[in-house]
mmCIF file of C-alpha atoms in Angstrom:
data_model
loop_
_atom_site.group_PDB
_atom_site.id
_atom_site.type_symbol
_atom_site.label_atom_id
_atom_site.label_comp_id
_atom_site.label_asym_id
_atom_site.label_seq_id
_atom_site.Cartn_x
_atom_site.Cartn_y
_atom_site.Cartn_z
ATOM 1 C CA THR P 1 47.522 196.614 10.763
ATOM 2 C CA THR P 2 46.691 192.894 9.904
ATOM 3 C CA GLY P 3 50.013 192.930 7.297
ATOM 4 C CA GLU P 4 52.027 193.677 10.274
ATOM 5 C CA LYS P 5 50.447 191.506 13.170
ATOM 6 C CA LEU P 6 50.639 188.892 10.431
ATOM 7 C CA GLY P 7 54.008 189.453 9.701
ATOM 8 C CA GLU P 8 55.227 189.311 13.795
ATOM 9 C CA ILE P 9 53.198 185.859 13.636
ATOM 10 C CA ILE P 10 55.629 184.459 10.954
ATOM 11 C CA VAL P 11 58.455 186.372 12.547
ATOM 12 C CA GLU P 12 57.489 184.296 16.265
ATOM 13 C CA MET P 13 56.826 181.070 14.203
ATOM 14 C CA LEU P 14 59.839 180.963 12.224
ATOM 15 C CA LYS P 15 62.107 180.973 15.793
ATOM 16 C CA LEU P 16 60.345 177.667 16.802
ATOM 17 C CA LYS P 17 61.100 174.313 16.146
ATOM 18 C CA ARG P 18 58.314 171.691 16.194
ATOM 19 C CA GLU P 19 59.789 170.143 19.146
ATOM 20 C CA ASN P 20 59.863 173.448 20.952
ATOM 21 C CA ALA P 21 55.957 173.939 20.169
ATOM 22 C CA SER P 22 54.295 171.228 22.393
ATOM 23 C CA VAL P 23 55.298 168.688 24.991
ATOM 24 C CA ASP P 24 53.575 165.386 25.614
ATOM 25 C CA ILE P 25 53.263 164.321 29.381
ATOM 26 C CA LEU P 26 52.761 160.913 30.512
ATOM 27 C CA MET P 27 51.479 161.396 34.418
ATOM 28 C CA ARG P 28 53.029 158.130 35.980
ATOM 29 C CA TYR P 29 52.228 157.750 39.568
ATOM 30 C CA ASP P 30 56.333 158.257 40.523
ATOM 31 C CA LEU P 31 56.312 161.562 38.456
ATOM 32 C CA THR P 32 57.313 164.894 40.436
ATOM 33 C CA PRO P 33 56.593 168.244 40.390
ATOM 34 C CA GLU P 34 60.320 169.076 39.260
ATOM 35 C CA LEU P 35 60.076 166.236 36.736
ATOM 36 C CA LEU P 36 56.914 167.777 35.745
ATOM 37 C CA PHE P 37 58.373 171.413 35.621
ATOM 38 C CA ASP P 38 61.431 170.365 34.078
ATOM 39 C CA GLN P 39 58.753 168.391 30.886
ATOM 40 C CA MET P 40 56.721 171.380 30.956
ATOM 41 C CA ARG P 41 59.385 174.195 31.615
ATOM 42 C CA PRO P 42 60.829 174.730 27.345
ATOM 43 C CA VAL P 43 56.909 175.166 26.022
ATOM 44 C CA LEU P 44 56.616 177.573 29.075
ATOM 45 C CA GLU P 45 59.324 179.929 28.168
ATOM 46 C CA ARG P 46 59.096 179.376 24.523
ATOM 47 C CA ALA P 47 54.970 180.665 24.770
ATOM 48 C CA LEU P 48 56.591 183.835 26.566
ATOM 49 C CA GLU P 49 59.247 184.696 23.676
ATOM 50 C CA CYS P 50 56.510 184.113 21.105
ATOM 51 C CA PRO P 51 53.373 185.535 22.317
ATOM 52 C CA SER P 52 51.246 185.139 19.410
ATOM 53 C CA VAL P 53 52.208 181.177 18.835
ATOM 54 C CA LYS P 54 49.818 178.988 20.414
ATOM 55 C CA PHE P 55 51.303 176.363 22.184
ATOM 56 C CA MET P 56 50.194 172.891 23.708
ATOM 57 C CA VAL P 57 50.926 170.561 26.434
ATOM 58 C CA MET P 58 49.365 167.385 26.150
ATOM 59 C CA ILE P 59 49.038 165.613 29.814
ATOM 60 C CA ASP P 60 48.368 161.542 28.856
ATOM 61 C CA GLU P 61 47.000 159.688 31.711
ATOM 62 C CA MET P 62 45.895 163.089 33.353
ATOM 63 C CA ASN P 63 44.318 160.884 36.362
ATOM 64 C CA ALA P 64 46.519 158.369 37.093
ATOM 65 C CA THR P 65 48.376 160.628 39.053
ATOM 66 C CA LYS P 66 49.195 161.380 42.666
ATOM 67 C CA MET P 67 49.426 165.388 42.079
ATOM 68 C CA LEU P 68 45.129 165.730 40.883
ATOM 69 C CA GLY P 69 45.352 168.812 43.345
ATOM 70 C CA LEU P 70 48.843 170.313 41.041
ATOM 71 C CA VAL P 71 47.569 168.932 38.013
ATOM 72 C CA LYS P 72 43.754 171.038 38.308
ATOM 73 C CA ARG P 73 45.742 174.660 39.700
ATOM 74 C CA ILE P 74 48.034 174.508 36.531
ATOM 75 C CA VAL P 75 45.661 172.863 33.816
ATOM 76 C CA VAL P 76 42.298 175.229 35.218
ATOM 77 C CA ASP P 77 43.452 177.711 37.099
ATOM 78 C CA ARG P 78 46.575 178.329 35.138
ATOM 79 C CA TYR P 79 48.767 178.663 38.218
ATOM 80 C CA TRP P 80 51.757 176.998 39.077
ATOM 81 C CA ASP P 81 53.901 178.328 42.330
ATOM 82 C CA ARG P 82 57.313 176.961 40.450
ATOM 83 C CA TRP P 83 56.945 179.120 37.825
ATOM 84 C CA GLU P 84 56.288 182.245 40.226
ATOM 85 C CA ASP P 85 60.235 181.296 41.204
ATOM 86 C CA ALA P 86 61.146 181.122 37.947
ATOM 87 C CA HIS P 87 59.098 184.078 36.438
ATOM 88 C CA PRO P 88 58.071 186.218 39.489
ATOM 89 C CA GLU P 89 56.994 188.611 37.076
ATOM 90 C CA SER P 90 54.055 186.477 36.119
ATOM 91 C CA ARG P 91 53.207 186.271 39.821
ATOM 92 C CA GLY P 92 52.954 182.407 39.120
ATOM 93 C CA TYR P 93 49.990 182.438 36.200
ATOM 94 C CA LEU P 94 51.093 180.395 33.100
ATOM 95 C CA PRO P 95 51.461 182.293 29.673
ATOM 96 C CA PRO P 96 47.681 182.343 27.782
ATOM 97 C CA ASN P 97 48.955 181.102 24.653
ATOM 98 C CA VAL P 98 49.747 177.926 26.156
ATOM 99 C CA ASN P 99 47.123 175.247 26.222
ATOM 100 C CA PHE P 100 46.142 171.596 28.014
ATOM 101 C CA VAL P 101 45.171 168.722 26.321
ATOM 102 C CA GLY P 102 44.245 165.675 28.848
ATOM 103 C CA ALA P 103 43.455 162.360 28.260
ATOM 104 C CA VAL P 104 41.458 160.758 31.044
ATOM 105 C CA ASN P 105 41.165 156.920 31.120
ATOM 106 C CA PRO P 106 38.998 155.081 32.965
ATOM 107 C CA SER P 107 40.164 153.161 36.417
ATOM 108 C CA LYS P 108 40.998 149.471 35.833
ATOM 109 C CA LYS P 109 37.782 148.936 38.418
ATOM 110 C CA ASP P 110 35.561 150.596 36.211
ATOM 111 C CA ALA P 111 37.253 148.494 33.248
ATOM 112 C CA ILE P 112 35.793 145.786 34.758
ATOM 113 C CA LEU P 113 32.707 146.565 36.597
ATOM 114 C CA GLU P 114 31.804 148.153 32.432
ATOM 115 C CA GLY P 115 33.114 144.270 30.733
ATOM 116 C CA THR P 116 35.986 146.010 28.918
ATOM 117 C CA ALA P 117 38.957 145.201 31.015
#
């Protein structure tokens, strides 16, 4: 019933701490796949524990990384082989209740050309 489902969602939300429901990642040029996984893993783990709750990963400066192919696989394909290593039952697919928000900033060259630098 709707009441039971609401009760399940409330119980799951009470398990959460605010810092475990989202993560902000700054895609520095020197960020490695290992460090990225270390930053995302707590939210991914919590998403498995609380499937009725939506989680968010905010990726800032998404276009400023040397791992753009990996970012595409994570955000668009929702697949990451590191996640499969950690959770073989997932076959590498990220939990469906994890949402991604990305900030893409213009390159310095584009900003200079537009006169906004």
